[in-house]
Short mmCIF file of N, CA and C in Angstrom, two decimals:
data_model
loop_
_atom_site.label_atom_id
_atom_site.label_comp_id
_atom_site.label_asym_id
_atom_site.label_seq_id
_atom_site.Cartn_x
_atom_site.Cartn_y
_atom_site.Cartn_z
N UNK P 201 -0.80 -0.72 -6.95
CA UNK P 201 0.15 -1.03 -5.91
C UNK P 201 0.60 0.27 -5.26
N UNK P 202 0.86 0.34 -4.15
CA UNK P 202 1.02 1.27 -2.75
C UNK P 202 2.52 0.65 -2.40
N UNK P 203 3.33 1.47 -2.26
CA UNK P 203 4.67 1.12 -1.53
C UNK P 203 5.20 2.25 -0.88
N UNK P 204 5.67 2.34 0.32
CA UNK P 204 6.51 3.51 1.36
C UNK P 204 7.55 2.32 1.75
N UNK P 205 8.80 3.65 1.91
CA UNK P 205 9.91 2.83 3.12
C UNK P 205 10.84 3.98 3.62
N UNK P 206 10.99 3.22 4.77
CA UNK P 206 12.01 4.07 5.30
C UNK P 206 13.09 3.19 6.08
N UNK P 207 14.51 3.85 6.71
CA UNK P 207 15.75 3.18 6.76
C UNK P 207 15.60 3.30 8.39
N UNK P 208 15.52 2.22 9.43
CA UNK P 208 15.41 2.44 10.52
C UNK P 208 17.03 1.38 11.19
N UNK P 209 17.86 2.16 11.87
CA UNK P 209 18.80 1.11 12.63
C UNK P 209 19.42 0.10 11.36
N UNK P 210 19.78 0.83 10.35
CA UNK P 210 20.60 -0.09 9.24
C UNK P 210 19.44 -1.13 8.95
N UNK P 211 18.12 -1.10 8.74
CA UNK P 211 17.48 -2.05 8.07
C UNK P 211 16.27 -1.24 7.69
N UNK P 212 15.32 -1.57 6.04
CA UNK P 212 14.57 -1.05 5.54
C UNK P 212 13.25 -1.65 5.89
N UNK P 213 12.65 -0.79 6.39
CA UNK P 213 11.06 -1.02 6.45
C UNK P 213 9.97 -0.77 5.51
N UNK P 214 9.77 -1.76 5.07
CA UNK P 214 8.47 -1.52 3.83
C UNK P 214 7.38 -1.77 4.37
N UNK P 215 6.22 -0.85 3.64
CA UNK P 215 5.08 -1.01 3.56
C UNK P 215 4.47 -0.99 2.31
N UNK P 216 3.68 -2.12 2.32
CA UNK P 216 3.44 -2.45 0.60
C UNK P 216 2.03 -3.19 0.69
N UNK P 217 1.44 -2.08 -0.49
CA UNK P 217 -0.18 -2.66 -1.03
C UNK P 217 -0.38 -3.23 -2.08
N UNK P 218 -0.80 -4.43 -2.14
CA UNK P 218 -1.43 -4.76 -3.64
C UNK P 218 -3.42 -5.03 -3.66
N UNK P 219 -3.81 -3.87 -4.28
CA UNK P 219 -5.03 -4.12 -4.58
C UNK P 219 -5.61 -5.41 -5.56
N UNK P 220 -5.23 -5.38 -6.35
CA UNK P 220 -5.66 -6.94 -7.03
C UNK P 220 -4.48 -7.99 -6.68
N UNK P 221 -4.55 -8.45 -5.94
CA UNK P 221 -4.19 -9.93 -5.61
C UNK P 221 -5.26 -11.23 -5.49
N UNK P 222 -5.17 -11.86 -6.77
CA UNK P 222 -6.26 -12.65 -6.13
C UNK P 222 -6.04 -13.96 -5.63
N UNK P 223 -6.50 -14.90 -5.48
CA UNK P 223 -6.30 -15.93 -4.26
C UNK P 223 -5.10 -17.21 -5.33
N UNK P 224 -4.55 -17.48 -4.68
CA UNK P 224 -3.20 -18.54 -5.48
C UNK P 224 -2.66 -17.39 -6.65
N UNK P 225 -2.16 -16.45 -6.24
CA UNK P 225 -1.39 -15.66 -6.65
C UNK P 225 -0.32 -14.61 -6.23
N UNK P 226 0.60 -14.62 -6.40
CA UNK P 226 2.15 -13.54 -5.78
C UNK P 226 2.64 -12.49 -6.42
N UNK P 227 2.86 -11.99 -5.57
CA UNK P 227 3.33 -10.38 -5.59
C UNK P 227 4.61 -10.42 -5.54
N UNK P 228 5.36 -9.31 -5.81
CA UNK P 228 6.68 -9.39 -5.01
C UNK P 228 7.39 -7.90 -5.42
N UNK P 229 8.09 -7.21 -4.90
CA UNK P 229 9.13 -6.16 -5.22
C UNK P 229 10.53 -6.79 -5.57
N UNK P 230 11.54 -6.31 -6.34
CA UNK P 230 12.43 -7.00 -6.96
C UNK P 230 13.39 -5.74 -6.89
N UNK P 231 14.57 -6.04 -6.35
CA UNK P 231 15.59 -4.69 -6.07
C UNK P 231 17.21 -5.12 -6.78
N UNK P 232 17.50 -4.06 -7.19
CA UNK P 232 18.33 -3.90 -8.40
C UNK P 232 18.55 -3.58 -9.43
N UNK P 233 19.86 -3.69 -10.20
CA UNK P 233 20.30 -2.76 -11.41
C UNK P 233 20.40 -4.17 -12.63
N UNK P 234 20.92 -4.91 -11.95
CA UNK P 234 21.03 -5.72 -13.34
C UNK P 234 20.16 -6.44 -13.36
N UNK P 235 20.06 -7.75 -14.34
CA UNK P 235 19.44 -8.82 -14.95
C UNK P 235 19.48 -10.14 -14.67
N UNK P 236 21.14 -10.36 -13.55
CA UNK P 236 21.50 -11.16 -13.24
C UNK P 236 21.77 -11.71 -12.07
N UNK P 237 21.68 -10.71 -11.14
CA UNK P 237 21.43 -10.99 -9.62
C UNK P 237 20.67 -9.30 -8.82
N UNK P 238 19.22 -9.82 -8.49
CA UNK P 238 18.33 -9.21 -8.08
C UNK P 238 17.72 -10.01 -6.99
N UNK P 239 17.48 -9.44 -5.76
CA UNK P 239 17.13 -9.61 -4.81
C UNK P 239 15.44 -9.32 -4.38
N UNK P 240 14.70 -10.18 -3.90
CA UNK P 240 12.73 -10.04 -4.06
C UNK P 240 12.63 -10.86 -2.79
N UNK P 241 11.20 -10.02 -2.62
CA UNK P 241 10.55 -10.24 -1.71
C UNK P 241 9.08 -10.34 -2.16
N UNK P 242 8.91 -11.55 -1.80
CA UNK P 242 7.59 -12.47 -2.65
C UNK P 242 6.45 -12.34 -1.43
N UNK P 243 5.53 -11.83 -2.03
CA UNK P 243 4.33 -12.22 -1.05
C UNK P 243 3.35 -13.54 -1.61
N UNK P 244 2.81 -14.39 -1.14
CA UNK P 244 1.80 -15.10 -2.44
C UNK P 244 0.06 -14.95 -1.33
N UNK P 245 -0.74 -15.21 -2.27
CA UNK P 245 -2.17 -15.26 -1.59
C UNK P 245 -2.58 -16.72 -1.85
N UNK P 246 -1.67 -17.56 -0.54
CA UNK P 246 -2.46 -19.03 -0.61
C UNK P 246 -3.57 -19.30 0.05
N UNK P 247 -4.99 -19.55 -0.41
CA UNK P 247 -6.03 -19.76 -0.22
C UNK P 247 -5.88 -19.22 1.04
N UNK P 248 -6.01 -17.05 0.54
CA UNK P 248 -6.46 -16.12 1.34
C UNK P 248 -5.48 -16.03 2.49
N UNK P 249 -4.68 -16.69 2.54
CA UNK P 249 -3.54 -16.33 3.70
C UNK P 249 -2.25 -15.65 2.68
N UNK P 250 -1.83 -14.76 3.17
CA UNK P 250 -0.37 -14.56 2.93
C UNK P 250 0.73 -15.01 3.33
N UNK P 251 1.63 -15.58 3.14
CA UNK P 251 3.00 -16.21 3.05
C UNK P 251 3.85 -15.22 2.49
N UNK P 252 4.84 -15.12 3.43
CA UNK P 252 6.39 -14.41 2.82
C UNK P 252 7.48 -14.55 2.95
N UNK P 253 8.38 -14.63 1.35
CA UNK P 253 9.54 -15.15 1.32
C UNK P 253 10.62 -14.10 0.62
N UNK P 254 11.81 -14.61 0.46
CA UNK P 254 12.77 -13.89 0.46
C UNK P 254 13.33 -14.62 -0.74
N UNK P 255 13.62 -13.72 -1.56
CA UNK P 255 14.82 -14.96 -2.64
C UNK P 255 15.67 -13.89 -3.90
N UNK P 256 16.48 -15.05 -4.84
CA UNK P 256 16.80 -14.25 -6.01
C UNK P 256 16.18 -14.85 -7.66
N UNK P 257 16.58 -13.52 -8.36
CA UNK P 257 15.96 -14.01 -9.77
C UNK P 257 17.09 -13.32 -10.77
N UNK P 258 16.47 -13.81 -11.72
CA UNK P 258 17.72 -13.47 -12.81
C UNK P 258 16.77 -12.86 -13.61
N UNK P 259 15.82 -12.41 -13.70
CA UNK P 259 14.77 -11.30 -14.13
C UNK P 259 14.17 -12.25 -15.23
N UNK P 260 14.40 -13.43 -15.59
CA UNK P 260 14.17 -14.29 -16.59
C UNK P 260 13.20 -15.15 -16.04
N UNK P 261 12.93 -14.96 -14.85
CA UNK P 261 11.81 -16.73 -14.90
C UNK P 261 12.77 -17.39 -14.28
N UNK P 262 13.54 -17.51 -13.65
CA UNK P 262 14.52 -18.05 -12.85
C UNK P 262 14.05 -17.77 -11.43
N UNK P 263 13.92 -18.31 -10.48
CA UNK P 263 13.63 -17.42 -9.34
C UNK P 263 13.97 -18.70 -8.14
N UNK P 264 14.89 -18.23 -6.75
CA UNK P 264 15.55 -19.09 -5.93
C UNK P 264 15.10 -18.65 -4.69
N UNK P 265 14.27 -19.37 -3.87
CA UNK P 265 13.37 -18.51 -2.56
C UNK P 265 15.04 -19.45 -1.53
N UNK P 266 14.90 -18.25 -0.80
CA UNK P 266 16.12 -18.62 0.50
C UNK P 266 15.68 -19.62 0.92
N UNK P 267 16.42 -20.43 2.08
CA UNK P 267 16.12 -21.48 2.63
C UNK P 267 15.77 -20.63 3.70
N UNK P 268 16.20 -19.97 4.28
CA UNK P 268 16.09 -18.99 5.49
C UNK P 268 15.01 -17.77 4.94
N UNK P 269 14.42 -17.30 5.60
CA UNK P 269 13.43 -16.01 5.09
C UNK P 269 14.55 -14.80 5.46
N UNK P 270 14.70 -13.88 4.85
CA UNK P 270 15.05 -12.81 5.19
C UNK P 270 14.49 -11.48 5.80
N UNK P 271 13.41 -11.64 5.59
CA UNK P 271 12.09 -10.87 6.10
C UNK P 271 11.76 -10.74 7.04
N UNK P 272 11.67 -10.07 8.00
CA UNK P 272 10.56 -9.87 9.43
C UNK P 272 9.77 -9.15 8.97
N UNK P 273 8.57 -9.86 9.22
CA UNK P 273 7.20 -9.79 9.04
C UNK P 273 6.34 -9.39 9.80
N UNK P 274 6.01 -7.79 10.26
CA UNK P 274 5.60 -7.13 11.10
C UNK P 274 4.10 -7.11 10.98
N UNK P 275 3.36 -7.36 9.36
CA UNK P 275 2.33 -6.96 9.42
C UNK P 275 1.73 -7.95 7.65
N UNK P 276 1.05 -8.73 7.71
CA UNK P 276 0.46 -9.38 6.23
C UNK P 276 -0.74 -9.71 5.99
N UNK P 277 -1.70 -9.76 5.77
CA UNK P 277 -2.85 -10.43 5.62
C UNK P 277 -3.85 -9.57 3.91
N UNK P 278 -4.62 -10.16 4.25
CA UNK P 278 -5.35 -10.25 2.49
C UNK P 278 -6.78 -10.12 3.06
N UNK P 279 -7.52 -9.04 2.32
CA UNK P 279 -8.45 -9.02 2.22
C UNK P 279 -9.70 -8.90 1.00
N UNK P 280 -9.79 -9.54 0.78
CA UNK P 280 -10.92 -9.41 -0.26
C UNK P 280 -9.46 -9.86 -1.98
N UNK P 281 -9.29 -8.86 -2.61
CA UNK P 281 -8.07 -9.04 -3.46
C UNK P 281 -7.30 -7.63 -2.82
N UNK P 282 -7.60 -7.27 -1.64
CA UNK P 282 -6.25 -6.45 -1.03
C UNK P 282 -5.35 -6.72 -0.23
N UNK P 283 -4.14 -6.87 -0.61
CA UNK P 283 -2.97 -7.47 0.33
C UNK P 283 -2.07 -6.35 0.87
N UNK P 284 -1.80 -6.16 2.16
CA UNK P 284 -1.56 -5.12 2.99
C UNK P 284 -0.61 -6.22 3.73
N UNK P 285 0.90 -5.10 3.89
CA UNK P 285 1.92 -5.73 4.56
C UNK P 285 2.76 -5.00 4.96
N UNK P 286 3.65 -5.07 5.85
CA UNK P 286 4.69 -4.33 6.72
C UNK P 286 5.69 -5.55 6.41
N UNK P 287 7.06 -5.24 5.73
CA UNK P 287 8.19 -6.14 6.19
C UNK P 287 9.05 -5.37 6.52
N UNK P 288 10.17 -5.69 6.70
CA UNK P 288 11.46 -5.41 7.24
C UNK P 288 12.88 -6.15 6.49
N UNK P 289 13.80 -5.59 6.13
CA UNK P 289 14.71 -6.28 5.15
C UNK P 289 15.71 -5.60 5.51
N UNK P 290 17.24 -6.65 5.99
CA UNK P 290 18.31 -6.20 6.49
C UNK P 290 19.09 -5.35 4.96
N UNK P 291 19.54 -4.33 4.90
CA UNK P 291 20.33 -3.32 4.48
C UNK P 291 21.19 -3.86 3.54
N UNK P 292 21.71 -5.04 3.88
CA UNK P 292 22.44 -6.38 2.93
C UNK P 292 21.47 -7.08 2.54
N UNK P 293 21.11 -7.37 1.46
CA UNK P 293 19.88 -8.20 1.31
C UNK P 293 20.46 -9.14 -0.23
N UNK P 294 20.98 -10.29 0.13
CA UNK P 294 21.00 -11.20 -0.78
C UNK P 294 21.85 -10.35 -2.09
N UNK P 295 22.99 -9.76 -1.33
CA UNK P 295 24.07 -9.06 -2.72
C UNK P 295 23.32 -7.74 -3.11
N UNK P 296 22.47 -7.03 -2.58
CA UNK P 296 22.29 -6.17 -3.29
C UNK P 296 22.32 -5.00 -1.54
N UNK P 297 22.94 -4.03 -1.60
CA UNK P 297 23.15 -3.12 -0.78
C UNK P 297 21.61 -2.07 -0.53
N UNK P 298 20.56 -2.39 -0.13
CA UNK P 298 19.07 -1.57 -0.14
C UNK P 298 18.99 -0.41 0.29
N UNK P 299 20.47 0.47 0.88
CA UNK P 299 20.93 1.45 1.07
C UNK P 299 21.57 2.68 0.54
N UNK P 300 21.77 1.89 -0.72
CA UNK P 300 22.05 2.71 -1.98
C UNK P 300 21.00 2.82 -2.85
N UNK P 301 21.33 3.35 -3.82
CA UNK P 301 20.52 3.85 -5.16
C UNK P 301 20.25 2.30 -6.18
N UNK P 302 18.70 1.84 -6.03
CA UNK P 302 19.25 0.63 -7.18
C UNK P 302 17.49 1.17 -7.99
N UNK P 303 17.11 0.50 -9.04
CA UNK P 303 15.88 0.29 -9.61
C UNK P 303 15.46 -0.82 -8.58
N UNK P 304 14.12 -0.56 -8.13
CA UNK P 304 12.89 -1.37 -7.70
C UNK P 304 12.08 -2.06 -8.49
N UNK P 305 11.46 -3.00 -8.36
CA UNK P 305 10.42 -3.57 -9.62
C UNK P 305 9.40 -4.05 -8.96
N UNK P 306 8.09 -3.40 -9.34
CA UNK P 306 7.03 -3.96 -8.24
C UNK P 306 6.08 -5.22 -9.43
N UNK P 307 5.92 -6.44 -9.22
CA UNK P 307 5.03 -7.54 -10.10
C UNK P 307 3.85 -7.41 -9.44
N UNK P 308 3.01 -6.91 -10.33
CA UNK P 308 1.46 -7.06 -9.93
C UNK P 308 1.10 -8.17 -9.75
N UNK P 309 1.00 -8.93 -10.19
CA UNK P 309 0.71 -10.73 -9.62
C UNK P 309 1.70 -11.77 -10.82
N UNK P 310 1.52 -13.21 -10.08
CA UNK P 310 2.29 -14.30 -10.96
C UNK P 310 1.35 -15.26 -10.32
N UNK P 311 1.07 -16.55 -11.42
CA UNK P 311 0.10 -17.83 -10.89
C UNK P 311 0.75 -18.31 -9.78
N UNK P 312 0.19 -19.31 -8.91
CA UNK P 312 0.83 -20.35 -7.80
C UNK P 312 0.20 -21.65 -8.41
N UNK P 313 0.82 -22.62 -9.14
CA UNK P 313 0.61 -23.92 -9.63
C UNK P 313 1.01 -24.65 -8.83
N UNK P 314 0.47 -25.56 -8.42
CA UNK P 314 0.27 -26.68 -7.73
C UNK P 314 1.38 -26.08 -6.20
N UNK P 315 1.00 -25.06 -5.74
CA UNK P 315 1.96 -24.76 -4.70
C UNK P 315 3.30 -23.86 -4.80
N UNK P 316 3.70 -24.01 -6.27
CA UNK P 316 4.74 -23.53 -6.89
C UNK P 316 4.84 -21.85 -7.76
N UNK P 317 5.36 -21.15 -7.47
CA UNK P 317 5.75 -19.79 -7.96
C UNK P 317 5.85 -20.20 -9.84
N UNK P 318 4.32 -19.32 -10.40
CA UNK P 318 4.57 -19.57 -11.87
C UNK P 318 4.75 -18.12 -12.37
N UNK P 319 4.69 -18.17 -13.46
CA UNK P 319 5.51 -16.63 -14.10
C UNK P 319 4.89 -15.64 -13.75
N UNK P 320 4.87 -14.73 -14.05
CA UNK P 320 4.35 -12.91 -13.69
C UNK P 320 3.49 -13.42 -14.33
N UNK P 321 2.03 -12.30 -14.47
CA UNK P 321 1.32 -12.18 -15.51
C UNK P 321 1.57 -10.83 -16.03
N UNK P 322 2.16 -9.93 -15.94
CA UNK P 322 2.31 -8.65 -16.42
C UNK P 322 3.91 -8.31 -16.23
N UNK P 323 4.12 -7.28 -16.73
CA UNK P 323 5.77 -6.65 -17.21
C UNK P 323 5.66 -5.55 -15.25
N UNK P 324 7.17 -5.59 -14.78
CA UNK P 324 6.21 -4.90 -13.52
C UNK P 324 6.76 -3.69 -14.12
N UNK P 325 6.13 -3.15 -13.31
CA UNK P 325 6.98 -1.94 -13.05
C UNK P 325 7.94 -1.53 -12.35
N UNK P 326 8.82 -0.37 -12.93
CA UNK P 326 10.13 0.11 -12.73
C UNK P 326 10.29 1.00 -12.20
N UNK P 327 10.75 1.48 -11.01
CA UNK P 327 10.85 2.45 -10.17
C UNK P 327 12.58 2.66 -9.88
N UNK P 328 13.20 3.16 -11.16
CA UNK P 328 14.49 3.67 -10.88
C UNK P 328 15.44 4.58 -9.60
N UNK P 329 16.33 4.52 -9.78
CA UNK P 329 17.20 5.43 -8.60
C UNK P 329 16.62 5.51 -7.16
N UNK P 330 15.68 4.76 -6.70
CA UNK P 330 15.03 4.74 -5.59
C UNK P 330 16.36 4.73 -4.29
N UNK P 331 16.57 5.18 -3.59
CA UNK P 331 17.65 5.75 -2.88
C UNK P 331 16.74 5.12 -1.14
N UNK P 332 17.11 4.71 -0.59
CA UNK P 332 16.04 4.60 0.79
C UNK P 332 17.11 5.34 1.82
N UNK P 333 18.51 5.39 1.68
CA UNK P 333 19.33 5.82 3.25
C UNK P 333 18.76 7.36 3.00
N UNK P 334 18.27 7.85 1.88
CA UNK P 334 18.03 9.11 2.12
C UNK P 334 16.30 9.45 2.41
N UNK P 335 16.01 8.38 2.77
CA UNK P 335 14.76 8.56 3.44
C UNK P 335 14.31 7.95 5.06
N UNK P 336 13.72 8.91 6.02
CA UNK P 336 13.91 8.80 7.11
C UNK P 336 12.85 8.50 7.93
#
């Protein structure tokens, strides 16, 4: 996985790679300090299209996609098992301030059952103190 961002006009612009994505399967970055309210941005690979949503999790297997997307979606698509994307995420993002200092969590993939978001398959990774207002 590939991730850059930067803070443009009070909102964060990501750019985010996942090389193995394979088809009925989701990605997502996960922003925050605690366990109990964390803020993600889900990509999934439904039969080779990308879809993107916005939601929260309680880091448990709990996971609540917005009714509203929070995302502007500048750039998504899938190729082969590479998923390449540009979003955009307002600065407030579902209780968590993306302007400050929080831990990031990038999930290499999770199943899509019958349409539905199923667990990770791997532990993600942790990208602490990630700071974005101080990147330009």
């Amino acid at each position: 996985m590939i991730a850059s961002w930067k803070t443009v006009n009070n909102e964060i612009d990501i750019q985010f790679t996942n090389k193995q994505l394979q088809n009925n399967q989701w990605t997502a970055i996960v922003f925050g300090d605690s366990t109990s309210q964390l803020s993600m941005v889900v990509f999934e690979n439904i039969n080779n299209s990308v879809n993107v949503q916005t939601g929260t999790t309680n880091g448990m297997g709990n996971k609540t996609i917005d009714s509203t997307n929070q995302a502007t979606v500048q750039f998504a698509n899938i190729s082969g098992n590479v998923m390449n994307s540009v979003v955009t995420l307002p600065s407030s993002f579902n209780g968590v301030d993306l302007t400050q200092c929080h831990s990031w969590r990038f999930v290499q993939a999770g199943s899509i059952l019958n349409g539905q978001m199923g667990k990770r398959l791997t532990n993600p990774l942790t990208v602490s103190n990630v700071c974005p207002s101080k990147c330009t």
